[in-house]
XYZ file of C-alpha atoms in Angstrom:
650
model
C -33.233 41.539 60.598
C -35.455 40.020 57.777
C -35.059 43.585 56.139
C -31.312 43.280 56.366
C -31.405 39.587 55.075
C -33.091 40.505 52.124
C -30.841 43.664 51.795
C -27.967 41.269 51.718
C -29.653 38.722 49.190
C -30.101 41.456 46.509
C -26.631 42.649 46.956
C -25.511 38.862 46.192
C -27.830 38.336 43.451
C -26.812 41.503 41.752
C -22.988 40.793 42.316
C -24.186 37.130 41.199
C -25.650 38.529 37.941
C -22.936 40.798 37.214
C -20.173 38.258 37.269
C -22.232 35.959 34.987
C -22.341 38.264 32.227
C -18.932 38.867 32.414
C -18.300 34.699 31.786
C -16.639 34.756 35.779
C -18.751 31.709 37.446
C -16.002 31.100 39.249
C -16.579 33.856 41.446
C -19.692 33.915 41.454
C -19.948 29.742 42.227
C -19.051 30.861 46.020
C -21.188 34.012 46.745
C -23.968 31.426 45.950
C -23.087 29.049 48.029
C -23.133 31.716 50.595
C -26.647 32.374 49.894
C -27.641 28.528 49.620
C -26.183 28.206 53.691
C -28.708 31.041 54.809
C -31.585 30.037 52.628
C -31.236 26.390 51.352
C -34.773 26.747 50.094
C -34.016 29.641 47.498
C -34.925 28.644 43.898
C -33.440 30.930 42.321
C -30.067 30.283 44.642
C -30.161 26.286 43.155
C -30.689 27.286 39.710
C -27.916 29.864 39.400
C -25.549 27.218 41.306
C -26.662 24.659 38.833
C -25.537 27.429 35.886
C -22.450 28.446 37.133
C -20.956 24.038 37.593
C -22.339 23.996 34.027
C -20.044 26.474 33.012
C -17.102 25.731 34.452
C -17.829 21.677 33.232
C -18.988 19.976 36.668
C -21.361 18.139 34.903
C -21.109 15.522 37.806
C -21.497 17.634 40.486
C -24.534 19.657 38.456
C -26.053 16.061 38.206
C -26.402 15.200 41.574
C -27.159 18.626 42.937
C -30.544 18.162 40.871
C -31.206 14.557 41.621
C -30.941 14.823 45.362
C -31.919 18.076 46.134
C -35.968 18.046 47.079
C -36.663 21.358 45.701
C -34.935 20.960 41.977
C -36.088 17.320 41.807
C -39.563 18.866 41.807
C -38.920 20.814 39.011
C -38.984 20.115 35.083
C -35.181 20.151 34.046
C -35.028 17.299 31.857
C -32.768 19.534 29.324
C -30.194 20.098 32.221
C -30.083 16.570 33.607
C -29.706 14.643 30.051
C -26.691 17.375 29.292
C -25.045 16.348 32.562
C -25.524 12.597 31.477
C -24.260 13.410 28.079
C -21.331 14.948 29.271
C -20.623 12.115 31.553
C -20.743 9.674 28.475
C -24.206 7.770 29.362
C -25.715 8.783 26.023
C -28.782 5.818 26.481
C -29.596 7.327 29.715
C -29.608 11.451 28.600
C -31.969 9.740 25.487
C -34.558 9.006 28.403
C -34.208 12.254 30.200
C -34.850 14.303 26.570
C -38.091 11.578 25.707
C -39.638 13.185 29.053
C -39.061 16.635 28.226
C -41.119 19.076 25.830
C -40.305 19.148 22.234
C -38.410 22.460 21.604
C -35.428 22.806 19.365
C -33.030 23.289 22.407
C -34.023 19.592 22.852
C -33.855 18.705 19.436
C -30.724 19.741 18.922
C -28.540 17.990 22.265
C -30.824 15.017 20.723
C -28.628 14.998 17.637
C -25.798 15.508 19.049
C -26.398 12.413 21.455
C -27.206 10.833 18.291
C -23.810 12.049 16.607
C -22.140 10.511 19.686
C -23.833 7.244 19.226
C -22.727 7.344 15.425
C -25.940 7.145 14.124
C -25.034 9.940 11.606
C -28.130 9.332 9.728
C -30.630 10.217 12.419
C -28.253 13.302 13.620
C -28.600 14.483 9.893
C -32.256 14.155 9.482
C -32.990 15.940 13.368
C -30.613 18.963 11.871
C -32.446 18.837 8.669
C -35.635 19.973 10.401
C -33.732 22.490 12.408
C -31.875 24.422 9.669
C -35.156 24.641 7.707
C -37.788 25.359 10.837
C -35.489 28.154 12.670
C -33.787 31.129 12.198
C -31.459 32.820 14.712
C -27.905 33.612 15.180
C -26.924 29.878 15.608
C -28.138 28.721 11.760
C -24.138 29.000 10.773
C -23.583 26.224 14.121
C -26.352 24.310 12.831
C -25.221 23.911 9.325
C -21.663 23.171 10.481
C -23.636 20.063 12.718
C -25.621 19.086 9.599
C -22.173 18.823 7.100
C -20.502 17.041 9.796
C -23.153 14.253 10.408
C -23.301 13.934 6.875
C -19.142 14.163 6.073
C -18.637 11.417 8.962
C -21.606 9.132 7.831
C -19.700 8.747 4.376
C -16.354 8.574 6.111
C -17.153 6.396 8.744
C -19.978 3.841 7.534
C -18.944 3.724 3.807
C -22.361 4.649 2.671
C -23.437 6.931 0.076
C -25.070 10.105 1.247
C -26.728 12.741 -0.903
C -24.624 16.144 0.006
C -27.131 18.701 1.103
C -26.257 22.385 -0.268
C -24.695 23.945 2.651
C -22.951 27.248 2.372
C -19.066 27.391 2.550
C -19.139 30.824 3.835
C -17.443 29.798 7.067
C -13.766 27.557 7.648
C -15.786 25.710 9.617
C -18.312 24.763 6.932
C -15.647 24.586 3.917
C -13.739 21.718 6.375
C -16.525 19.634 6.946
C -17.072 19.557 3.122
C -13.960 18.968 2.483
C -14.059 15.875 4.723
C -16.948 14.762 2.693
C -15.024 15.362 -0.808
C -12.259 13.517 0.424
C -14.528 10.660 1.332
C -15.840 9.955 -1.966
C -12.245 9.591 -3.370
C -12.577 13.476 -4.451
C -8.502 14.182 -3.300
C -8.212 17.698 -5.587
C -11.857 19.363 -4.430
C -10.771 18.775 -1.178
C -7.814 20.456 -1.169
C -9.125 23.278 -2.608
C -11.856 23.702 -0.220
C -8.859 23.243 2.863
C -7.192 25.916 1.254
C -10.257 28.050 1.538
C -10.779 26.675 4.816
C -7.323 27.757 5.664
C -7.880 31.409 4.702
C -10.712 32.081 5.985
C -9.709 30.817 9.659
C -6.654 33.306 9.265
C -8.828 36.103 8.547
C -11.304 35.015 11.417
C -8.343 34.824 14.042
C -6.337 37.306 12.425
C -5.576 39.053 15.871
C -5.133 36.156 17.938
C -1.791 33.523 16.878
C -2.601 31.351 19.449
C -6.225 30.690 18.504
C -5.456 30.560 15.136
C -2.829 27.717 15.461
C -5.352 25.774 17.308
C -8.155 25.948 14.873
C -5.466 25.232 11.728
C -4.623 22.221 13.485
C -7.423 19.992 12.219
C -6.986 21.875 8.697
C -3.552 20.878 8.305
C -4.142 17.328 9.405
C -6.599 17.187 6.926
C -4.114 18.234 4.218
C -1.812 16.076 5.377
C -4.073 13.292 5.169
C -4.935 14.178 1.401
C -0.982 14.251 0.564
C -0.704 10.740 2.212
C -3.310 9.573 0.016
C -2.165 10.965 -3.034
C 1.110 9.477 -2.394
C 3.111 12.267 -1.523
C 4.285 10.285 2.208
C 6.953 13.197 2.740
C 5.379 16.480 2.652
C 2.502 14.847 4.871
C 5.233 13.638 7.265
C 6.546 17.152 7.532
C 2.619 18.858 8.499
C 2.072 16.076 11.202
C 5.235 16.515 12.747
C 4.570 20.492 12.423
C 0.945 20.147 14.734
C 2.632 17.602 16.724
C 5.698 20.041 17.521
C 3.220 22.771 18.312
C 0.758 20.897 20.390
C -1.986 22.976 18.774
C -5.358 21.613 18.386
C -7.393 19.127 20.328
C -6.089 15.397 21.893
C -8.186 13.963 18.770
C -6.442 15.691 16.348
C -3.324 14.829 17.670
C -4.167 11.545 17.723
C -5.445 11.275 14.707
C -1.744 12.863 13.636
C 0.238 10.191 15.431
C -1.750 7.686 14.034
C -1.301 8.471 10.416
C 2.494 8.677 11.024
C 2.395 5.424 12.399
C 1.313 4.387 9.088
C 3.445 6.204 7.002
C 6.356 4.757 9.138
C 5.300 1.554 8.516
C 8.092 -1.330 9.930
C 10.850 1.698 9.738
C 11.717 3.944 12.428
C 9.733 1.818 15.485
C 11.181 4.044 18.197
C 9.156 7.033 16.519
C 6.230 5.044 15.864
C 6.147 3.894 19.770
C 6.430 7.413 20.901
C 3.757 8.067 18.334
C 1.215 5.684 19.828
C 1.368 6.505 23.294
C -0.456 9.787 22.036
C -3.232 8.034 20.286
C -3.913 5.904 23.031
C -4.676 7.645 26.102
C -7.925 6.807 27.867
C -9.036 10.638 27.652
C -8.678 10.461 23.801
C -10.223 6.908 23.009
C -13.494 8.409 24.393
C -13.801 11.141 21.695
C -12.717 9.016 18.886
C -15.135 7.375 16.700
C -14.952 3.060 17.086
C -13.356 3.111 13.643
C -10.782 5.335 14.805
C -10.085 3.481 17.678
C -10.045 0.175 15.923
C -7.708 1.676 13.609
C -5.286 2.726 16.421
C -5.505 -0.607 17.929
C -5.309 -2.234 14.666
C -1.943 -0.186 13.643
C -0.530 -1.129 17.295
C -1.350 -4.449 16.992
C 0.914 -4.307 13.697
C 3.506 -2.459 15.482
C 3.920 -5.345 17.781
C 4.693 -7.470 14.929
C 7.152 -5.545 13.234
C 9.456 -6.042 16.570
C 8.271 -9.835 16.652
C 6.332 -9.448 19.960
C 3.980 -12.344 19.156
C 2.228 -13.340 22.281
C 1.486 -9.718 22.349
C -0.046 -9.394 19.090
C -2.204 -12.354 19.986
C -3.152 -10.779 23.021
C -4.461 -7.741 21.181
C -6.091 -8.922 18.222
C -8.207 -11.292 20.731
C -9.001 -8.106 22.116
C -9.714 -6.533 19.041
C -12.240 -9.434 18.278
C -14.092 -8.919 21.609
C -13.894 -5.479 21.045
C -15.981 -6.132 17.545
C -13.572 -5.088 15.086
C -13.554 -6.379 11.751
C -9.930 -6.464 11.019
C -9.527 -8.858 14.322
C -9.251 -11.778 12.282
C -7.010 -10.633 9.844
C -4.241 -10.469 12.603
C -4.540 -13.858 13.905
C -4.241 -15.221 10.657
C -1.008 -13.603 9.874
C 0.513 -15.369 13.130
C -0.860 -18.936 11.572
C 0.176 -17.821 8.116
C 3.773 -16.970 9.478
C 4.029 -20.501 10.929
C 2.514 -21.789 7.722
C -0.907 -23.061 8.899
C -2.789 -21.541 5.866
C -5.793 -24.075 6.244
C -5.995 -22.802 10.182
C -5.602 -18.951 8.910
C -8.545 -19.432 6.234
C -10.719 -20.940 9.076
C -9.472 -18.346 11.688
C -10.850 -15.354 8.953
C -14.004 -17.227 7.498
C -15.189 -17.536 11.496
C -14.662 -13.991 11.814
C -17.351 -13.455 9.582
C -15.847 -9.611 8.291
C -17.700 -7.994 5.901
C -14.443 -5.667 5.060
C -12.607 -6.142 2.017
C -9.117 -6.689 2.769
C -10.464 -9.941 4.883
C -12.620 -11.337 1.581
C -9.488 -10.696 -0.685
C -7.338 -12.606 2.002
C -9.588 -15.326 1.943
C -9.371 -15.941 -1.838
C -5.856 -15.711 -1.237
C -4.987 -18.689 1.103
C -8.113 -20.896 -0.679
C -5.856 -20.196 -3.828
C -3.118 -21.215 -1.852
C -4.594 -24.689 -0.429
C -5.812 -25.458 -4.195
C -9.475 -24.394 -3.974
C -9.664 -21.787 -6.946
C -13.441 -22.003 -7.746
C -14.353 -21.248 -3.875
C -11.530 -18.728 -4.313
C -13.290 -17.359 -6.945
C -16.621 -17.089 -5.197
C -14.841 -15.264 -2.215
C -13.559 -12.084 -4.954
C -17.072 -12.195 -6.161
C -17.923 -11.019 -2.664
C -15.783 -8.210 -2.777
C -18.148 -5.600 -4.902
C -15.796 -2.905 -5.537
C -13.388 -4.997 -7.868
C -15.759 -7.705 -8.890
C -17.460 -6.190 -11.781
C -14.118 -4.766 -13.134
C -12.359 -6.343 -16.384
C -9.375 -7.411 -14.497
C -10.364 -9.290 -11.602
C -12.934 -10.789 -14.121
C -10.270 -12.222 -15.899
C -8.675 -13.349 -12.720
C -11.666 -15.056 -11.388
C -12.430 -16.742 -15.205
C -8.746 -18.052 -14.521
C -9.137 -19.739 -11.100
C -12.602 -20.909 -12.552
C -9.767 -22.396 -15.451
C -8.120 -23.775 -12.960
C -10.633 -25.695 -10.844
C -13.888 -26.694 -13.428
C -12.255 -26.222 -16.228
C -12.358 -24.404 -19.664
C -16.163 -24.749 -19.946
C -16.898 -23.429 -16.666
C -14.861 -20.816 -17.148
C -16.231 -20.105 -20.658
C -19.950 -20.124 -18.877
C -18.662 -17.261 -16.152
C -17.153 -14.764 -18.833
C -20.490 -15.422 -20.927
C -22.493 -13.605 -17.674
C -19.694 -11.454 -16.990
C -20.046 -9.696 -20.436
C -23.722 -9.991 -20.031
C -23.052 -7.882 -16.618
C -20.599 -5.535 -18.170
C -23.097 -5.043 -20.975
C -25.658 -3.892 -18.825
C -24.490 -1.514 -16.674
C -23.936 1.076 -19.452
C -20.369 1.939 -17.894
C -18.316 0.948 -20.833
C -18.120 1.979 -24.897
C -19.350 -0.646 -27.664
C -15.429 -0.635 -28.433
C -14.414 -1.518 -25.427
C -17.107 -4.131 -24.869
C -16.665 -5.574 -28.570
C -12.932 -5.917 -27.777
C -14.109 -8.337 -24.641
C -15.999 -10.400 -26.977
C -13.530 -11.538 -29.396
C -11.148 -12.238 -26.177
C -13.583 -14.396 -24.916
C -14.295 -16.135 -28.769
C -9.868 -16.577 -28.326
C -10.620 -17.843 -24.929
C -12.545 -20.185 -26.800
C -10.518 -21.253 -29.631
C -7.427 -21.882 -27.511
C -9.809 -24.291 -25.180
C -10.933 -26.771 -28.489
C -14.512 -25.180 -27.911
C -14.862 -23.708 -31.487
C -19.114 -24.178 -31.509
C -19.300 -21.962 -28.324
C -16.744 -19.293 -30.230
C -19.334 -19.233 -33.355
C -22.105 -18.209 -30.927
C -20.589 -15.513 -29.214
C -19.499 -14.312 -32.369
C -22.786 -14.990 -34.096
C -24.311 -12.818 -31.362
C -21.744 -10.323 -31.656
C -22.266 -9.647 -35.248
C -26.090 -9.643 -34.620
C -25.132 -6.286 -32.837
C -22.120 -5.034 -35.460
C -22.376 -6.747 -38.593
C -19.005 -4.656 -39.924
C -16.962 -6.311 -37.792
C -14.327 -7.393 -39.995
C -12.074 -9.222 -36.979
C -15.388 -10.632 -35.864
C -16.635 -11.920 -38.909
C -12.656 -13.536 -39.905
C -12.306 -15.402 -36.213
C -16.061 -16.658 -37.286
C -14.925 -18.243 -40.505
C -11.928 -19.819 -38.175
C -14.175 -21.159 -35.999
C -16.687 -22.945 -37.961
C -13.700 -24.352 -40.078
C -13.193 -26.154 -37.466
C -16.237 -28.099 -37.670
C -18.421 -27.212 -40.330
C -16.611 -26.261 -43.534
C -19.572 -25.374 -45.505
C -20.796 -22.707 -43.353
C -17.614 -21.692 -42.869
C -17.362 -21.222 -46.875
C -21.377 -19.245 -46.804
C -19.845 -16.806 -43.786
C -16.616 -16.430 -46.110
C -19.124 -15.096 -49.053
C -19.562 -12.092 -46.933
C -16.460 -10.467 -46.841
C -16.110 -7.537 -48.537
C -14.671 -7.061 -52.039
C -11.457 -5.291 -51.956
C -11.208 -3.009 -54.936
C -7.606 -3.145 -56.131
C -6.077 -0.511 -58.193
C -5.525 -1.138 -62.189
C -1.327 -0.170 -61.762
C -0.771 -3.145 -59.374
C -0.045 -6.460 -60.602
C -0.863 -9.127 -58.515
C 1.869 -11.549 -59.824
C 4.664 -9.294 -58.980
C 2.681 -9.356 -55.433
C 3.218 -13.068 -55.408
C 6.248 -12.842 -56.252
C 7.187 -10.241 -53.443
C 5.537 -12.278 -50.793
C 8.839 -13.796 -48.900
C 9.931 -16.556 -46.956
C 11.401 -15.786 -43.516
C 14.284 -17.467 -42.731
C 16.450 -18.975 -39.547
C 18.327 -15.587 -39.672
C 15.553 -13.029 -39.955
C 16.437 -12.077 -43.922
C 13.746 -12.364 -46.376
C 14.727 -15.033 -49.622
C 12.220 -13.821 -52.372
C 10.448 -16.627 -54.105
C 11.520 -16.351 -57.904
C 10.740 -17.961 -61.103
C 11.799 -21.540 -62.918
C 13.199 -19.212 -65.701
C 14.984 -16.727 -63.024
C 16.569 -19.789 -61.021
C 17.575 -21.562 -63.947
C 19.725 -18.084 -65.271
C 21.156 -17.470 -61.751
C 22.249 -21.126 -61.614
C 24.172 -20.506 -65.006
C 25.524 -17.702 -63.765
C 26.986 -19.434 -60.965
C 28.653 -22.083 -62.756
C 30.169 -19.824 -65.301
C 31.835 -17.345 -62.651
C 33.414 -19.572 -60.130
C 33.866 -17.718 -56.936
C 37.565 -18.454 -55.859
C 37.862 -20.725 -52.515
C 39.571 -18.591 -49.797
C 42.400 -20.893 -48.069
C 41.768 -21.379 -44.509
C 44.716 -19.966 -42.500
C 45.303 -22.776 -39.758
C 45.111 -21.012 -36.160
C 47.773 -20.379 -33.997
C 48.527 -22.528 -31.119
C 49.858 -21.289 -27.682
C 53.743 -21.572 -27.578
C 53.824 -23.587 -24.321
C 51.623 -26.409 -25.732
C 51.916 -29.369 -24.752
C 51.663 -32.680 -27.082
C 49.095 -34.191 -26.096
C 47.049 -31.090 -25.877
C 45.960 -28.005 -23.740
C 46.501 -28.946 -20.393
C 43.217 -30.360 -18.642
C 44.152 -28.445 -15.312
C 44.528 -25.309 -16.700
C 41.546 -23.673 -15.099
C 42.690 -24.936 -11.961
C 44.409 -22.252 -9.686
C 48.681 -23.736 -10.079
C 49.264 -24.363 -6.852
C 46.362 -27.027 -6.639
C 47.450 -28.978 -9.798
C 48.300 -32.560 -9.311
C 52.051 -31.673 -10.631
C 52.791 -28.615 -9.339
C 55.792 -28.587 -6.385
C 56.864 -26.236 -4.492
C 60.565 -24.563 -5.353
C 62.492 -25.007 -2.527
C 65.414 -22.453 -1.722
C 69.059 -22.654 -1.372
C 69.577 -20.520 2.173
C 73.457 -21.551 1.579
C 73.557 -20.187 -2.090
C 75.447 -17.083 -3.228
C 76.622 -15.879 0.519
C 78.649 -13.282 0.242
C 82.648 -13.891 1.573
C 85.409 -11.122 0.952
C 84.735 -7.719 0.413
C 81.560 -6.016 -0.598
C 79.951 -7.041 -3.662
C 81.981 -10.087 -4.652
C 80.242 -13.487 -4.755
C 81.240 -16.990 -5.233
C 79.432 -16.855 -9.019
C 81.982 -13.648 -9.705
C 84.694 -15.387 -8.836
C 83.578 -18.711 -10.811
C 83.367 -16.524 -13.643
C 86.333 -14.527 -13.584
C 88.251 -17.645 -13.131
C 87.028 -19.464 -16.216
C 87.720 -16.094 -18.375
C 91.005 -15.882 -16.746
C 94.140 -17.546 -19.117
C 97.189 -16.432 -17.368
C 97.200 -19.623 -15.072
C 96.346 -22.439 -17.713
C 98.637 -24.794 -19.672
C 97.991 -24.290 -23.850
C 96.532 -27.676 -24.765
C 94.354 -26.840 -22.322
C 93.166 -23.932 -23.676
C 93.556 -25.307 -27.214
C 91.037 -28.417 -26.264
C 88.546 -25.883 -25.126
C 88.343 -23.727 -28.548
C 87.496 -26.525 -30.578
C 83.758 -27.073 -31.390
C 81.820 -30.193 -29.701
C 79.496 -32.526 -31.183
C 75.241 -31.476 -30.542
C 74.194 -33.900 -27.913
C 70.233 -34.188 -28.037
C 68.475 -33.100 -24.961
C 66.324 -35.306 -23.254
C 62.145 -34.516 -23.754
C 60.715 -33.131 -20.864
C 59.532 -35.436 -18.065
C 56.165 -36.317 -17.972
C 54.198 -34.897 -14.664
C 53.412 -37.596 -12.179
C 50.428 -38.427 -10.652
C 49.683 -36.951 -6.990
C 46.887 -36.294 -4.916
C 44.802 -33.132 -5.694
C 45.343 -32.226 -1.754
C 47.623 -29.585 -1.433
C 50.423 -30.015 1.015
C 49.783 -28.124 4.213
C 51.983 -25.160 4.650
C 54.058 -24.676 7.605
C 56.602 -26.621 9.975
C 56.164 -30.305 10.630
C 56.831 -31.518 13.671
C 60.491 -32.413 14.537
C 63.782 -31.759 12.978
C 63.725 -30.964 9.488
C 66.303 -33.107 7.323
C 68.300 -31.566 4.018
């Protein structure tokens, strides 16, 4: 019997051993079990069961198999154990597990990706540092892929400037992750070039296989996509989300991340898309493989989306989520809901509580303190924000709010260390620097503060003395207050040397006089003017007559009507033309009318005696005809239109 048993238990383990090479655990999962019932005790049994619900991802199960079984708690499988917890998402507790076990790069290497998990890119970096250097197998292209993504998501993720290691590009794997690092550091072109290359080289990898290859371009494209968003080009980045979306290729973080940037490009248009959108970036399964900025953007983007369709209490709800949730941007939405109902003192307390170190909240800030009138603590806040503050514009903006709150020698002061700052830092040209100066000696000047213009300038000529605009707004400024210098600084302009065929008095003469009208009246002689005035008086220009203009026919007397710009029917005189019903109805046969008849009677002789006729030949005297009556006075009402009430009288 015991010969048969063990018969039977090298048939299993051989069957056992064969299905494991060919990658089928899940066959060989039961024929193990099978062996566990007759010998629970088998070693060898435990260990292969913990393999095969390793492979097929039973991390949970594989976890407590070891932890309550009495034979594999015995035994030293720290490395197992802290994989199960890091599966599971308990990275704090797998970090315990690997700080019992032996140092071995195995262990060094689910150590950095723990670390990776954690976001503590630095640490993950410097662990695959060591590894890449100290060992060399058929996994140094995997490690080098782990090393450029630690280092691609520390400067994507923590904003903090990491020193590129030299990694190959000889994979699509490798020339992505770089890529993600060019595209970090603002680099938009070098990363598309290396995503083309990344592109290529995943089509010849996958060459045979469509489906694999559309999942592994899925991540590529996104990343193209994101680089045309970027660069502005919103439409042909629309068009490669919506192409991974349609497929479904790729991984639920890529897809996310795919939604999510459409949500943005969307913006407060098409929020039926955008909804659909963001039920794919936030599923529970996906938030867990996100990085925290990811998430917070997600949240951040739906808290936004709930504003565009004015769900308020919702938006609330969220961003006070968002804040417990440690997001910087947390504030920023609660003090657009006070700064919609016009609370802008509440908003600026609601964001300087939040305490954000992000940029968008500082430049908020200065906003609504410019708003409530404080411009020099406005100014202060954009001196926080060290991306723009050392730049030439929002110096001049912050010199202005300075302006505006201390006044012109406070702001003088700041733009006297500004230049000092822009000096220093070796980032801009002498031209470009000496051009500064004299706007700040202007700034001067314009302010009544000509001693402080003469010392920048004094100092600015210390540095160029050829300065010719330098040296001229000097002698301006200390004419201001001390003509005798002003006259010593004037002896060292340079002589002009001026050419023996030009004669200055013609010069002179030439200089003109600008008119009302834009033409130029040349200054001339006593001897000129007098000749010209001679001339004049001899050869009298003839006076043209002035032709009297011609009036409107209809005038009136007194004048052109004041009402005329009124529409007629609301003048004070107009009335209404009422019509004869009763006139010209037709009696006897067709087309004869009582005005016919009138008239073919009074043309009609036949019937009428000849004084009669004789009477009515002769010429009559010209009566006058009355003027035309004036228009009364009525009420600028119009009459309303329509039937009164009873029986209309004629």
């Amino acid at each position: 019997k015991q010969w048969y048993q063990r018969r039977v238990a090298i048939t299993a383990g051989t069957q056992i051993r064969k299905l494991g090479q060919d990658g089928l655990h899940h066959k060989a999962l039961p024929l193990v079990i099978e062996v566990l019932k007759k010998n629970p005790k088998d070693l060898d049994a435990l260990k292969c069961k913990i393999v095969c619900l390793l492979k097929l991802d039973k991390c949970k199960e594989a976890y407590h198999t070891m932890t309550t079984d009495k034979e594999l708690s015995k035994l030293p499988m720290w490395h197992e154990r802290a994989y199960c917890l890091y599966r599971q998402n308990k990275l704090e507790e797998a970090i315990t597990e690997l700080n019992n076990a032996e140092p071995s790069p195995k262990v060094d290497e689910l150590l950095a990706q723990i670390y990776y998990k954690l976001e503590n890119y630095e640490e993950a970096a410097s662990i695959y540092k060591t590894l890449v250097k100290n060992t060399m197998d058929s996994y140094t292209n995997e490690r080098e892929t782990n090393l450029a993504a630690a280092l691609a998501s520390s400067s994507a993720f923590k904003a903090k400037p990491v020193k590129w290691v030299g990694v190959r590009e000889s994979t699509y794997e490798l020339c992505f992750n770089s890529a993600c690092y060019s595209l970090s550091t603002g680099d938009i072109d070098a990363a598309q070039q290396k995503l083309e290359k990344s592109s290529e080289l995943c089509k010849k990898e996958f060459e045979d296989d469509e489906a694999e290859t559309r999942s592994e371009l899925a991540p590529i494209n996104v990343m193209k996509g994101l680089c045309l968003q970027k660069s502005g080009n919103n439409k042909e980045a629309l068009e490669l989300y919506s192409t991974v979306l349609k497929e479904k290729a790729g991984d639920s973080q890529t897809l996310a991340v795919a939604a999510n940037n459409i949500i943005c490009i969307n913006k407060d248009q098409n929020m039926f898309d955008s909804k659909k959108k963001l039920k794919i970036a936030t599923t529970d399964t996906v938030r867990t493989k996100l990085a925290a900025s990811q998430t917070n953007s997600i949240d951040f983007n739906s808290c936004l989306l709930s504003f565009y369709t004015n769900q308020l209490e919702q938006v609330k709800k969220k961003s006070l989520q968002l804040k417990e949730a440690g997001s910087p941007l947390a504030p920023l939405l609660l003090a657009t809901l006070l700064v919609r109902e016009k609370k802008f003192e509440d908003a600026l307390k609601a964001l300087q509580e939040g305490n954000s170190p992000e940029e968008v909240v500082q430049l908020s800030i200065a906003e609504l303190m410019k708003k409530t009138g404080s411009y020099c603590d406005s100014a202060d806040a954009l001196k926080k924000v060290l991306s723009i503050s050392k730049r030439p514009g929002a110096i001049s903006l912050m010199a202005s709010l300075t302006l505006l709150g201390a006044g012109p020698e406070a702001a003088a002061d700041y733009l006297d260390a500004a230049m000092e700052e822009l000096r220093s830092s070796g980032k801009y040209t002498n031209e470009e620097i000496t051009g500064w100066a004299l706007q700040c000696a202007k700034f001067c000047l314009a302010h009544d503060m000509p001693e402080k213009a003469a010392q920048n300038l004094e100092n600015l000529l210390a540095r160029d003395s050829s300065n010719i605009k330098a040296l001229a707004l000097l002698i301006r400024s200390y004419s201001l207050f001390d003509a005798p210098r002003a006259h010593e600084v004037a002896l060292r302009l340079p002589d002009i040397d001026i050419p023996a065929d030009i004669d200055l008095e013609q010069l002179e003469i030439g200089v003109g006089v600008t008119s009302g009208r834009g033409l130029r009246k040349v200054i001339q002689p006593e001897e000129e003017k007098i000749n010209e005035a001679n001339r004049r008086f001899e050869t009298k220009e003839k006076k043209r007559k002035k032709k009297k203009g011609k009036l409107p026919k209809e005038l009136v007397e007194g004048g052109p009507d004041p009402e005329r710009w009124i529409p007629r029917q609301e003048r004070s005189y107009y009335r209404r033309k009422k019509r004869n019903r009763n006139e010209a109805i037709g009696k006897g046969s067709q087309g004869l009318s009582s005005v016919n008849k009138a008239a073919e009677a009074a043309l009609d002789m036949s019937d009428k005696p000849k004084k009669v006729v004789e009477e009515e030949s002769k010429p009559t005297k010209a009566t006058p005809t009355p003027p035309p009556p004036q228009p009364k006075q009525q009420s600028s009402k119009p009459k309303p239109k329509g039937k009164q009430n009873g029986k209309g009288k004629w």
